[in-house]
PDB file of N, CA and C in Angstrom:
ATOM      1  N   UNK A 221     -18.855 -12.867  31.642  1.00  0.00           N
ATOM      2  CA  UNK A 221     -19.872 -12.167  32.414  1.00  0.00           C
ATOM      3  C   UNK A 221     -20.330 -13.082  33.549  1.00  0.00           C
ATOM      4  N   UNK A 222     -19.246 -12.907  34.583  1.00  0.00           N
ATOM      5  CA  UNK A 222     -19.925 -14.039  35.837  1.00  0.00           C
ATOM      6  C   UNK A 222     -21.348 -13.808  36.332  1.00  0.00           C
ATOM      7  N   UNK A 223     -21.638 -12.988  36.096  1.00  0.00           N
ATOM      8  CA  UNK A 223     -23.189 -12.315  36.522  1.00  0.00           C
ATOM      9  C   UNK A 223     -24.089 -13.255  35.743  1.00  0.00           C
ATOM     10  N   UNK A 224     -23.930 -12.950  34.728  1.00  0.00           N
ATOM     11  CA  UNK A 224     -24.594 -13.735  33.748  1.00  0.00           C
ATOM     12  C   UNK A 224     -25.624 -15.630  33.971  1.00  0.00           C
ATOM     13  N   UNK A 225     -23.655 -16.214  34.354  1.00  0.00           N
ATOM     14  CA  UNK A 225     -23.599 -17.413  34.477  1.00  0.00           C
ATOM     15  C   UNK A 225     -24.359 -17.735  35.842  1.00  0.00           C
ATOM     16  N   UNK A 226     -23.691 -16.517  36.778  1.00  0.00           N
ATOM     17  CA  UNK A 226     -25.040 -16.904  38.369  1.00  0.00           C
ATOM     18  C   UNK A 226     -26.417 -16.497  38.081  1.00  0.00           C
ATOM     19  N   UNK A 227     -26.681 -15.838  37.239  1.00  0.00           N
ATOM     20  CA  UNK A 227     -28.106 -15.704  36.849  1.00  0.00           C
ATOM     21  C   UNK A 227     -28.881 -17.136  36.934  1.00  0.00           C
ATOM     22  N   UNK A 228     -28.199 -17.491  35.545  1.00  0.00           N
ATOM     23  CA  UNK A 228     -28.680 -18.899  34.428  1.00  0.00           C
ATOM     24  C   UNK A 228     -28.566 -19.865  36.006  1.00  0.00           C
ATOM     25  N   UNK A 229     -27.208 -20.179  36.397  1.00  0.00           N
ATOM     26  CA  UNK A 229     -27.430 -21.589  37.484  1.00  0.00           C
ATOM     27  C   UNK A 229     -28.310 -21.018  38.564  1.00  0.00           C
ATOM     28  N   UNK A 230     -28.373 -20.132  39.162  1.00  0.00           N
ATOM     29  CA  UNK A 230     -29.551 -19.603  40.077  1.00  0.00           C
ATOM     30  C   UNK A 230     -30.944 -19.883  39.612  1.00  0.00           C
ATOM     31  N   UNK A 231     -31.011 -19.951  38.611  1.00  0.00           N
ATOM     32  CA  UNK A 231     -32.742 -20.322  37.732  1.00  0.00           C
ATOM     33  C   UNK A 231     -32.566 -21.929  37.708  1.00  0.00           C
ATOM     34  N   UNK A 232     -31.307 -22.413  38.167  1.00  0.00           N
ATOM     35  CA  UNK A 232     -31.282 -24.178  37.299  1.00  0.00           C
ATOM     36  C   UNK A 232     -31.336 -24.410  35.825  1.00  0.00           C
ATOM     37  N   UNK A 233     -31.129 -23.578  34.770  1.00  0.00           N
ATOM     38  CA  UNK A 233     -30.940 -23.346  33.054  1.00  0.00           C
ATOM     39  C   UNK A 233     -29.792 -23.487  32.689  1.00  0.00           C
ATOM     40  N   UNK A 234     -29.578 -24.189  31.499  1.00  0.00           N
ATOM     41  CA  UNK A 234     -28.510 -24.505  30.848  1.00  0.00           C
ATOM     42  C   UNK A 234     -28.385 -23.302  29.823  1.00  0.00           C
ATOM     43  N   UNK A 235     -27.357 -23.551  29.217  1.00  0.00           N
ATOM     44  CA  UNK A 235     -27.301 -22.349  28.226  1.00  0.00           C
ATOM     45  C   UNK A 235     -27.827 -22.878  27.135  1.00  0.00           C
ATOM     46  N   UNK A 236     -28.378 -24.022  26.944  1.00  0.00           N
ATOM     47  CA  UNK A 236     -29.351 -24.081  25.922  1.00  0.00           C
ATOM     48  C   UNK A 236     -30.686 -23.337  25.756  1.00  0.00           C
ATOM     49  N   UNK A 237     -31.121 -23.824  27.263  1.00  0.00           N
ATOM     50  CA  UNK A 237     -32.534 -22.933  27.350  1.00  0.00           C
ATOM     51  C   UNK A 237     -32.278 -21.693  27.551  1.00  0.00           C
ATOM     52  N   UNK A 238     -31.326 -21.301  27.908  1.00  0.00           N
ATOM     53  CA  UNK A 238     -31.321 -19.623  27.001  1.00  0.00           C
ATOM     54  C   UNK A 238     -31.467 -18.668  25.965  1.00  0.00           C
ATOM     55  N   UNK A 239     -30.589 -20.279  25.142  1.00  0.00           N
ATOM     56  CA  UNK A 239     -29.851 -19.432  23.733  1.00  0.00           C
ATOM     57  C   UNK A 239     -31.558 -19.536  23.038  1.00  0.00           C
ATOM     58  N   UNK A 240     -32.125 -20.793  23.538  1.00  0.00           N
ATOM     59  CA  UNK A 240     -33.335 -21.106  23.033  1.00  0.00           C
ATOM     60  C   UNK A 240     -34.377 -19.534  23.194  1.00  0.00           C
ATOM     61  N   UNK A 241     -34.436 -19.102  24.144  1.00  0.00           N
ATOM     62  CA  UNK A 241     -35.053 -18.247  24.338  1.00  0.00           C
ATOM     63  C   UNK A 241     -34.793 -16.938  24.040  1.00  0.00           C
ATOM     64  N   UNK A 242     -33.355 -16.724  23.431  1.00  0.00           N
ATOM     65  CA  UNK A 242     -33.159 -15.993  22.794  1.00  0.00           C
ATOM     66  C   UNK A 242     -33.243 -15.940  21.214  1.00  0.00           C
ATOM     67  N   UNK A 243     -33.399 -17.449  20.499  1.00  0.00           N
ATOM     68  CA  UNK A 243     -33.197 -17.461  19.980  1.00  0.00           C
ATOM     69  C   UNK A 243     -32.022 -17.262  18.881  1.00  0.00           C
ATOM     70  N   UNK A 244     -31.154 -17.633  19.443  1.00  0.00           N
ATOM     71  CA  UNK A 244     -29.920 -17.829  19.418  1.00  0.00           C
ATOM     72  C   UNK A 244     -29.077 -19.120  19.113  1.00  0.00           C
ATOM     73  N   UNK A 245     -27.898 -19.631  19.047  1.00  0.00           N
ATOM     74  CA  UNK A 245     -27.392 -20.725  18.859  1.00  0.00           C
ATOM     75  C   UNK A 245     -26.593 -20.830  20.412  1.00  0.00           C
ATOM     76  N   UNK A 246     -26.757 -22.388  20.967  1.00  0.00           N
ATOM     77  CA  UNK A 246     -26.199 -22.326  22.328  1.00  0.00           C
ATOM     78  C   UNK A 246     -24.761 -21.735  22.180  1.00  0.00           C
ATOM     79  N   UNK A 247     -23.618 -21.849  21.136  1.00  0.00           N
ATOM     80  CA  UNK A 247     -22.321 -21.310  21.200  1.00  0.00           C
ATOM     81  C   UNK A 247     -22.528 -20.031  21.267  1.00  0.00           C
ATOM     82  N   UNK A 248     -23.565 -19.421  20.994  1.00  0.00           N
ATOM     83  CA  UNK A 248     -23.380 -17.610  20.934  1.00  0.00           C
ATOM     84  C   UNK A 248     -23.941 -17.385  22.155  1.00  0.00           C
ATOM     85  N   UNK A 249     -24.581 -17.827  23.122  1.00  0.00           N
ATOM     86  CA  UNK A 249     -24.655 -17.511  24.270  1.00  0.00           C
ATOM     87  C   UNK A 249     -23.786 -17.813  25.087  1.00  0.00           C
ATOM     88  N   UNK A 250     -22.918 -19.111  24.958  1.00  0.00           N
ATOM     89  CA  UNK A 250     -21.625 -19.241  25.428  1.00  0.00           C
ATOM     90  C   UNK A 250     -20.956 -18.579  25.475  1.00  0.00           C
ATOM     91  N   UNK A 251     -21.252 -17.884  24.096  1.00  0.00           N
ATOM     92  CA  UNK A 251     -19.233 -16.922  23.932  1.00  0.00           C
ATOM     93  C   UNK A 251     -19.774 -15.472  24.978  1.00  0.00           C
ATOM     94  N   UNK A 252     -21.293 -15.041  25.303  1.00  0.00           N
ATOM     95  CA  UNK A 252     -21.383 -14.244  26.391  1.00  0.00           C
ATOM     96  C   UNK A 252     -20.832 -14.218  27.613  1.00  0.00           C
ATOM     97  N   UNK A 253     -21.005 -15.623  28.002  1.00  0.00           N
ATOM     98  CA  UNK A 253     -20.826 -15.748  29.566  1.00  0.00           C
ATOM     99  C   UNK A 253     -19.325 -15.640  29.516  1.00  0.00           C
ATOM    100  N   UNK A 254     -18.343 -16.252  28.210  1.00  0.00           N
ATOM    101  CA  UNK A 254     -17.369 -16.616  28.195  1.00  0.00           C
ATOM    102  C   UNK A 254     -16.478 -15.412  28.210  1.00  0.00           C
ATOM    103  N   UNK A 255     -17.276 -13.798  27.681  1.00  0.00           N
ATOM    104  CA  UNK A 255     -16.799 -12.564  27.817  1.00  0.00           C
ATOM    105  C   UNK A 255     -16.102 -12.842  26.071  1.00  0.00           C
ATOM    106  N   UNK A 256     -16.323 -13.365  25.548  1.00  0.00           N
ATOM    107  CA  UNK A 256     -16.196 -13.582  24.075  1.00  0.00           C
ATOM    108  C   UNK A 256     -16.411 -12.858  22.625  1.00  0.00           C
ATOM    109  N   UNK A 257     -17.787 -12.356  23.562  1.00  0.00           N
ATOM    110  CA  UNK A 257     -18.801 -11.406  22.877  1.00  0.00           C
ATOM    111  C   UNK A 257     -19.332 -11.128  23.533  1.00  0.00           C
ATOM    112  N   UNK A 258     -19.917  -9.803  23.222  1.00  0.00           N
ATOM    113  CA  UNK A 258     -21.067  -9.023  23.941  1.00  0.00           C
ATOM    114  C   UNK A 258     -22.130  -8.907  23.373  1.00  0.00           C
ATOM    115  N   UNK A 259     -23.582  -9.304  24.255  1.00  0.00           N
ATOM    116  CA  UNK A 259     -25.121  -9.105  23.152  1.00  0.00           C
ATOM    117  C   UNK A 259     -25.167  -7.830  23.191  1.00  0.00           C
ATOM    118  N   UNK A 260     -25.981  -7.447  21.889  1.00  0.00           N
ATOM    119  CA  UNK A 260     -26.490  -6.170  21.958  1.00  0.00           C
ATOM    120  C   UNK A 260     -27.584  -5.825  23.016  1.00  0.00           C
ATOM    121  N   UNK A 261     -27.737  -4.398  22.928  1.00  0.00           N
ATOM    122  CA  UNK A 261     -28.756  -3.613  24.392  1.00  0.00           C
ATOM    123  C   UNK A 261     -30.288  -4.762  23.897  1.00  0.00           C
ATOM    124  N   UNK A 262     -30.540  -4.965  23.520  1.00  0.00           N
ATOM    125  CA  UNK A 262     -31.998  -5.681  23.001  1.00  0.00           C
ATOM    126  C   UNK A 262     -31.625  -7.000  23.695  1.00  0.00           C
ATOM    127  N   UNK A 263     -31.110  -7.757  23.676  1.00  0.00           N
ATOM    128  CA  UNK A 263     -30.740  -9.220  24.003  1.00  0.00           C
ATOM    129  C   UNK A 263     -30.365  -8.904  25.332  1.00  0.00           C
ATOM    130  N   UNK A 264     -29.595  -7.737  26.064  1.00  0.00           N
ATOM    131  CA  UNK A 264     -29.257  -7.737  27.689  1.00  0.00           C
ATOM    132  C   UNK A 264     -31.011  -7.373  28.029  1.00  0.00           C
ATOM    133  N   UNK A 265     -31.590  -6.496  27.539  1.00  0.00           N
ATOM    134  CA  UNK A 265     -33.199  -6.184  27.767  1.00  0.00           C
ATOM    135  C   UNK A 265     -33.768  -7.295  28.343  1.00  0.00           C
ATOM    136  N   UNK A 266     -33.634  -8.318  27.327  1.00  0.00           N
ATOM    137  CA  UNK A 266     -34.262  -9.763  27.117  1.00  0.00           C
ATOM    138  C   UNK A 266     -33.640 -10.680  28.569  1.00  0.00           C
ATOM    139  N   UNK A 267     -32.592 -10.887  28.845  1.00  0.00           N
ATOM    140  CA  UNK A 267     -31.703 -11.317  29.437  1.00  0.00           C
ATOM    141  C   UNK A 267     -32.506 -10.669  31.059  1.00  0.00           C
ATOM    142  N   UNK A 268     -31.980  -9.795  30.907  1.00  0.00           N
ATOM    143  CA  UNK A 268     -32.530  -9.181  32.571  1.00  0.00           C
ATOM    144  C   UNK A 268     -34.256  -9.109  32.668  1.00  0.00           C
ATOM    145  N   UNK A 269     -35.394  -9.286  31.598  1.00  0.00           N
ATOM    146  CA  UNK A 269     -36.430  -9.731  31.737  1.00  0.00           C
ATOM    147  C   UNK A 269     -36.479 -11.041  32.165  1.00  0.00           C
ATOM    148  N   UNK A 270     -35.679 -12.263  31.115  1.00  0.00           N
ATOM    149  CA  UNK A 270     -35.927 -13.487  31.863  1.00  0.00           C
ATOM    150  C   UNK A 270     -35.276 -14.161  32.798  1.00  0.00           C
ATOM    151  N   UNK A 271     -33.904 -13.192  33.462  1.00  0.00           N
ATOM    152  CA  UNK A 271     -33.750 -13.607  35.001  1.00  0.00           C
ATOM    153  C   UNK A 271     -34.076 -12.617  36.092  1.00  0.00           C
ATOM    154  N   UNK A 272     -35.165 -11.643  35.633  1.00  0.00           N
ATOM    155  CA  UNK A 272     -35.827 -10.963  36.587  1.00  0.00           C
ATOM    156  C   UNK A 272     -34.447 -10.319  37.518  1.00  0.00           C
ATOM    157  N   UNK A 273     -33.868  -9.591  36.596  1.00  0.00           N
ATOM    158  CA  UNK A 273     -32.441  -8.559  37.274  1.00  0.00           C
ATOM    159  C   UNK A 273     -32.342  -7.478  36.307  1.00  0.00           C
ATOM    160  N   UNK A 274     -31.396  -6.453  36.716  1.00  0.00           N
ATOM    161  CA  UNK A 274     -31.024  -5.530  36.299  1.00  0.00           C
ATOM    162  C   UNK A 274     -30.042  -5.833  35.206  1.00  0.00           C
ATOM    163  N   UNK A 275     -29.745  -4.764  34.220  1.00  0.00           N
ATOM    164  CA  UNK A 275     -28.988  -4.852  33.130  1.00  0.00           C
ATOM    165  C   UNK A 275     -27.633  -4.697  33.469  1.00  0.00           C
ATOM    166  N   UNK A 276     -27.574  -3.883  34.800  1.00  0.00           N
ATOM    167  CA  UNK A 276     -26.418  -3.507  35.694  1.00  0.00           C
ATOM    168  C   UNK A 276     -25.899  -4.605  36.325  1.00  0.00           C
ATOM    169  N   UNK A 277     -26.636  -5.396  37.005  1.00  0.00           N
ATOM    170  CA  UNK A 277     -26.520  -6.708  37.024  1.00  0.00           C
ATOM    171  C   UNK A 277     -25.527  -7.475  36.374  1.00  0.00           C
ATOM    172  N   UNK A 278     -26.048  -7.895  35.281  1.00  0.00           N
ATOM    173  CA  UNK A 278     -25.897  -8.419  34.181  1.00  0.00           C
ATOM    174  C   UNK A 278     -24.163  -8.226  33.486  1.00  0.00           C
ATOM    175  N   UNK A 279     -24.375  -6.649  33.823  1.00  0.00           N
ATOM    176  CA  UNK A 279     -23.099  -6.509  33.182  1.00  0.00           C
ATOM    177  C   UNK A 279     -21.985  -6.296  34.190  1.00  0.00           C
ATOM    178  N   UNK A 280     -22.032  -6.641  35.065  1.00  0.00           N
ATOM    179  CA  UNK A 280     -20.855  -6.425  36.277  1.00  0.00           C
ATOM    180  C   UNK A 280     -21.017  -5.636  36.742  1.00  0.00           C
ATOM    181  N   UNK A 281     -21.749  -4.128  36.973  1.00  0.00           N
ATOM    182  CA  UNK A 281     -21.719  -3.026  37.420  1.00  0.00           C
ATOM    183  C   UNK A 281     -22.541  -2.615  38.439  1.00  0.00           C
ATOM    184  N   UNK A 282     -23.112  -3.839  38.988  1.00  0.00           N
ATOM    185  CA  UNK A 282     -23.634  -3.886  40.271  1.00  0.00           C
ATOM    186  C   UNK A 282     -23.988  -5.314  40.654  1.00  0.00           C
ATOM    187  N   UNK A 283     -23.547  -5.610  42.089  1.00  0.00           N
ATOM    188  CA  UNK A 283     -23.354  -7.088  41.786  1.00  0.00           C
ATOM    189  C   UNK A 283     -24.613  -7.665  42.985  1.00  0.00           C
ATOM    190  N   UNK A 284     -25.636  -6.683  43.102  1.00  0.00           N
ATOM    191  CA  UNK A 284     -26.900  -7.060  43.570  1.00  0.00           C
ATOM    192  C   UNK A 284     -27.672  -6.890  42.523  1.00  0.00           C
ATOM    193  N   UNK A 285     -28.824  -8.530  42.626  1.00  0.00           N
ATOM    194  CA  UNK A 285     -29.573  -8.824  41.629  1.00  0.00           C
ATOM    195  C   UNK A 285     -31.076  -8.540  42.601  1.00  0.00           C
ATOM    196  N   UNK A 286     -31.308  -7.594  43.391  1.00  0.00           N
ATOM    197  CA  UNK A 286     -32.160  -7.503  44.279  1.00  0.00           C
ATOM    198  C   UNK A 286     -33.078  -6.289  43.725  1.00  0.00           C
ATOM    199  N   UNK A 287     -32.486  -5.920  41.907  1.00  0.00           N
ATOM    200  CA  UNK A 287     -33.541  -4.828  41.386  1.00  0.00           C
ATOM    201  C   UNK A 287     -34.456  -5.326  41.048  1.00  0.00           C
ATOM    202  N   UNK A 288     -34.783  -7.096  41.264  1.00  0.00           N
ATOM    203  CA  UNK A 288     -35.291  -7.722  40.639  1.00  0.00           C
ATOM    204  C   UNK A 288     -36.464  -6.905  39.232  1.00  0.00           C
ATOM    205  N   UNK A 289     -35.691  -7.043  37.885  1.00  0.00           N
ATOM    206  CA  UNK A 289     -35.961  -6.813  37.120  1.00  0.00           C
ATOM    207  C   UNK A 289     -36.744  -5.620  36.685  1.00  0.00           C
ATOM    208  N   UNK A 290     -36.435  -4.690  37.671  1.00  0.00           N
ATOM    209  CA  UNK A 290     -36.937  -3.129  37.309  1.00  0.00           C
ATOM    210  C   UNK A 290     -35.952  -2.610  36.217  1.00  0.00           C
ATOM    211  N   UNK A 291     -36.727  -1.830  35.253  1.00  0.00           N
ATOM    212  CA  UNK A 291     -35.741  -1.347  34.293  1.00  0.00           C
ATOM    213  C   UNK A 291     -35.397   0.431  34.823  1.00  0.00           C
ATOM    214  N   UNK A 292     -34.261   0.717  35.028  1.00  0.00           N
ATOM    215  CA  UNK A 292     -33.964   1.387  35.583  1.00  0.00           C
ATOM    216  C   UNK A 292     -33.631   2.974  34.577  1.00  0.00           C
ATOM    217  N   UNK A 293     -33.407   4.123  34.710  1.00  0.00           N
ATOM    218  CA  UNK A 293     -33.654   4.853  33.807  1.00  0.00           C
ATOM    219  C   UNK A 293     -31.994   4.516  33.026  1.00  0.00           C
ATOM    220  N   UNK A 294     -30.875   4.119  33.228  1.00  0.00           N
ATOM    221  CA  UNK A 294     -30.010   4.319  33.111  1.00  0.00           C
ATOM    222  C   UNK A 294     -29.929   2.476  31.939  1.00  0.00           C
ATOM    223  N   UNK A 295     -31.284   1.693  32.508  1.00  0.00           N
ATOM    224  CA  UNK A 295     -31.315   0.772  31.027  1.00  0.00           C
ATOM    225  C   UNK A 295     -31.883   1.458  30.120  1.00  0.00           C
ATOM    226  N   UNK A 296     -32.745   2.246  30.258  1.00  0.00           N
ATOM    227  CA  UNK A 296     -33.290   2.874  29.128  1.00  0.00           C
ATOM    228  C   UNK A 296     -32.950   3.672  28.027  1.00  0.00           C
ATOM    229  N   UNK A 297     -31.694   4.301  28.953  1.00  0.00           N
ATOM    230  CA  UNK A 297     -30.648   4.957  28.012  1.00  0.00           C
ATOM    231  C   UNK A 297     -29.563   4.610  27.667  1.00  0.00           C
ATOM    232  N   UNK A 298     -29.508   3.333  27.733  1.00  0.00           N
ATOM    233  CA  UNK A 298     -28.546   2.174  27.351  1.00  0.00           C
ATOM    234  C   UNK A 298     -29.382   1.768  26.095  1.00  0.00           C
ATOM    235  N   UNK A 299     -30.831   1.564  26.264  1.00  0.00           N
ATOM    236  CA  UNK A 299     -31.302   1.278  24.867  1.00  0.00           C
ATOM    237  C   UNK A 299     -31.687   1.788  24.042  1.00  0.00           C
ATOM    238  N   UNK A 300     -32.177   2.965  24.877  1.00  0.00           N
ATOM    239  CA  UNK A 300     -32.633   4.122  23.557  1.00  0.00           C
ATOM    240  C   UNK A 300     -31.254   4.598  22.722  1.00  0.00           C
ATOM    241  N   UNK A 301     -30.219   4.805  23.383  1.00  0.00           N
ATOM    242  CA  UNK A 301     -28.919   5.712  22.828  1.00  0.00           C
ATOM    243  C   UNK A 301     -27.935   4.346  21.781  1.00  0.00           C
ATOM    244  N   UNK A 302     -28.137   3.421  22.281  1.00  0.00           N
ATOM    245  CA  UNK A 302     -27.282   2.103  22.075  1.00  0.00           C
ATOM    246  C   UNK A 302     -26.049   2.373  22.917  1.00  0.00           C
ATOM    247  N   UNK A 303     -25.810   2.402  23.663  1.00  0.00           N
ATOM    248  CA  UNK A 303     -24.922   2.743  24.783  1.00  0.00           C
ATOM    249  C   UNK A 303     -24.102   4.307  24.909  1.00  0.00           C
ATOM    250  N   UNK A 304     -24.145   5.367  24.092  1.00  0.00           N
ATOM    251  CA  UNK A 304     -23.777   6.290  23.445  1.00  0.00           C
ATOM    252  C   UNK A 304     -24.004   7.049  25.265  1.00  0.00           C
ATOM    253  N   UNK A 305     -23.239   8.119  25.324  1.00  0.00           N
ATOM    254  CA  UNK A 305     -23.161   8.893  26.351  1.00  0.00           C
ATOM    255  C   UNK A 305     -24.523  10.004  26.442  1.00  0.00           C
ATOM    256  N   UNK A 306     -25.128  10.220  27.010  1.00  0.00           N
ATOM    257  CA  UNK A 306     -26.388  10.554  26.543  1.00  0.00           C
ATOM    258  C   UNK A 306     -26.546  11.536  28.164  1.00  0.00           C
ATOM    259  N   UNK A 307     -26.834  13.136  28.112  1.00  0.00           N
ATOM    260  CA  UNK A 307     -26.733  13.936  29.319  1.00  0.00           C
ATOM    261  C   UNK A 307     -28.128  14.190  29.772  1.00  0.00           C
ATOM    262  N   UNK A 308     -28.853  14.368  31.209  1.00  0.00           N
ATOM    263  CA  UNK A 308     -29.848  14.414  31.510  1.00  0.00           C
ATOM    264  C   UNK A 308     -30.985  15.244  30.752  1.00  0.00           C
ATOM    265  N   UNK A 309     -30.255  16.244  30.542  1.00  0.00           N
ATOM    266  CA  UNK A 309     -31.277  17.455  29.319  1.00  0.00           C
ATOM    267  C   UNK A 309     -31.736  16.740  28.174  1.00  0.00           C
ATOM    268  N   UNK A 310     -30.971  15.701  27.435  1.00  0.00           N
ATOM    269  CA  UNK A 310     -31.227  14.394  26.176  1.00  0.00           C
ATOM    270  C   UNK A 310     -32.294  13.832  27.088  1.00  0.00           C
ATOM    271  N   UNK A 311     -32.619  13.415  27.690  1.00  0.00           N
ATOM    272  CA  UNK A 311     -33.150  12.442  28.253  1.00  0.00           C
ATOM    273  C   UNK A 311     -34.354  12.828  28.961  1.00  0.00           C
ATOM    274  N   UNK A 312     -34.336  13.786  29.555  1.00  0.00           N
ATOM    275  CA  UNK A 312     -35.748  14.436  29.343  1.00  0.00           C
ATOM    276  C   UNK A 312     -36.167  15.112  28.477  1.00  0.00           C
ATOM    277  N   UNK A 313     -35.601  15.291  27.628  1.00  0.00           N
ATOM    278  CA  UNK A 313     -36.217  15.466  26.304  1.00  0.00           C
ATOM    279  C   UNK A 313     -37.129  14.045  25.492  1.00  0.00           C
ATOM    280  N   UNK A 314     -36.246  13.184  25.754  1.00  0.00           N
ATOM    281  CA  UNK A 314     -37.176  11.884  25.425  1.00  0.00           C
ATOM    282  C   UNK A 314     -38.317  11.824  25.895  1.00  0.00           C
ATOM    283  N   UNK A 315     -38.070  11.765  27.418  1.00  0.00           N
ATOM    284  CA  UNK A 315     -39.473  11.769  28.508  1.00  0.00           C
ATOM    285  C   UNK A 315     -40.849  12.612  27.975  1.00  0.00           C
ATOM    286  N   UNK A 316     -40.313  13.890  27.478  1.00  0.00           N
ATOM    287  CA  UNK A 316     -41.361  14.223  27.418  1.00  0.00           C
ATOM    288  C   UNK A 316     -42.027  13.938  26.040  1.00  0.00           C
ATOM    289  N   UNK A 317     -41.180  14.062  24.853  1.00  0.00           N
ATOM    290  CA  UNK A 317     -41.873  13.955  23.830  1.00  0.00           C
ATOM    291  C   UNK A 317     -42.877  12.205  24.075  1.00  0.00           C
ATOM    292  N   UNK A 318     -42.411  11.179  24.933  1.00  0.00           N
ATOM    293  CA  UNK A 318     -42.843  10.453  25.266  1.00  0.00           C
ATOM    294  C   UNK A 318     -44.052  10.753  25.499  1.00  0.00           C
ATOM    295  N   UNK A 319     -44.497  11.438  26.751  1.00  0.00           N
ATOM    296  CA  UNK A 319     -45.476  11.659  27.478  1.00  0.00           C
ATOM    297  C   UNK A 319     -46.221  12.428  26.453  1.00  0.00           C
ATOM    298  N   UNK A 320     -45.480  12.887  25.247  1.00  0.00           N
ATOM    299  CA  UNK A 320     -46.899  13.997  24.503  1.00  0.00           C
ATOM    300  C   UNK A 320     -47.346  12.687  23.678  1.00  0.00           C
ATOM    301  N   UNK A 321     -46.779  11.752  22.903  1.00  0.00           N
ATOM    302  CA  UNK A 321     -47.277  10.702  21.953  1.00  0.00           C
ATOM    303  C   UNK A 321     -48.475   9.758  22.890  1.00  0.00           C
ATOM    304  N   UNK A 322     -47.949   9.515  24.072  1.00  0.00           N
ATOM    305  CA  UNK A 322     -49.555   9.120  24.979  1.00  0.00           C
ATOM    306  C   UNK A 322     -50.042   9.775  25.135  1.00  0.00           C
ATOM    307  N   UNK A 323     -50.182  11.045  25.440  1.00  0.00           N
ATOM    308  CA  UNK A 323     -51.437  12.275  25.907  1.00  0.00           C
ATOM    309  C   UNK A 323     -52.130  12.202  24.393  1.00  0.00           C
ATOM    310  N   UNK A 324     -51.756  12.036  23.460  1.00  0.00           N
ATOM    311  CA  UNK A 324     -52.067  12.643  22.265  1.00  0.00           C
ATOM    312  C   UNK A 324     -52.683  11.136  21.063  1.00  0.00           C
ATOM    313  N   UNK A 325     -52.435  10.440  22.147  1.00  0.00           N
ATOM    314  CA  UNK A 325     -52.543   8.768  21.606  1.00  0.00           C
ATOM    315  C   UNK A 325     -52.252   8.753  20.023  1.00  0.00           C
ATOM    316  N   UNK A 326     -51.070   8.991  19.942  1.00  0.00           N
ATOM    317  CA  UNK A 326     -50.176   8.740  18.620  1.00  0.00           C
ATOM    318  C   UNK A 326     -49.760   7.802  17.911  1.00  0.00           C
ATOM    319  N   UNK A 327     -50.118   6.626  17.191  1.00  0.00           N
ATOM    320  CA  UNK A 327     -49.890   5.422  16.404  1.00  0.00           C
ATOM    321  C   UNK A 327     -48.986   5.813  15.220  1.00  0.00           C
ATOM    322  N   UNK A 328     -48.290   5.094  14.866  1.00  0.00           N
ATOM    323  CA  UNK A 328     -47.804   5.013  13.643  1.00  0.00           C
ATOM    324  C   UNK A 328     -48.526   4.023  12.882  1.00  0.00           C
ATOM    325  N   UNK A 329     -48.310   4.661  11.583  1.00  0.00           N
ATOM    326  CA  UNK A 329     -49.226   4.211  10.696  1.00  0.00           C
ATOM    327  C   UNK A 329     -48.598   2.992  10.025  1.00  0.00           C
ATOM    328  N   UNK A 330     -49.720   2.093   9.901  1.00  0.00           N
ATOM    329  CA  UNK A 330     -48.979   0.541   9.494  1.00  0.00           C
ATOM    330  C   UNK A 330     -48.357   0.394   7.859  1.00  0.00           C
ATOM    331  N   UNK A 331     -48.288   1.878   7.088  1.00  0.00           N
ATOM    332  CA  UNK A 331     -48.066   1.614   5.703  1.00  0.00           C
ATOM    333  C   UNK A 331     -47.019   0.425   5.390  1.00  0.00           C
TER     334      UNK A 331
END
């Protein structure tokens, strides 16, 4: 993931202070950049929060980092779905049941 790696040296970070911040072991963030392995949608989340870029970014599929770290609707349904193909009618369907659990200030209960 060359994206990745210009992220990290663009910040001046080693892949220690990554893996650190991922909590991770520095070889498993290695084997990312290395295209070795792939993190899950939660860890690219994490990733494009702490180099302030897109997930698109991140993953080769746009090679401007100038979203600076807006999450875009198309990360969201990368994380809500776990990458699963997911059609606009799905997806505003999320939106809204969204918007009724805040109108309606909905908690789950801590049992």
């Amino acid at each position: 993931m060359q994206n990745l790696i210009n992220a990290r040296k663009a910040m001046h970070k080693t892949q220690q202070e990554i893996a650190d911040y991922l909590g991770i072991y520095r070889q498993a963030y290695s084997n990312y950049e290395a295209g070795k392995r792939e993190p899950d949608f939660e860890t690219l989340l994490k990733l494009g929060e702490y180099f302030d870029c897109s997930v698109d970014y991140l993953l080769g599929t746009k090679n401007d980092p100038a979203q600076n770290g807006r999450v875009t609707d198309d990360d969201i349904k990368f994380a809500l779905f776990d990458g699963a193909p997911v059609t606009d009618a799905q997806y505003e369907e999320v939106k809204r049941f969204a918007k009724y659990i805040a109108e309606h200030n909905i908690h789950p209960r801590g049992d």
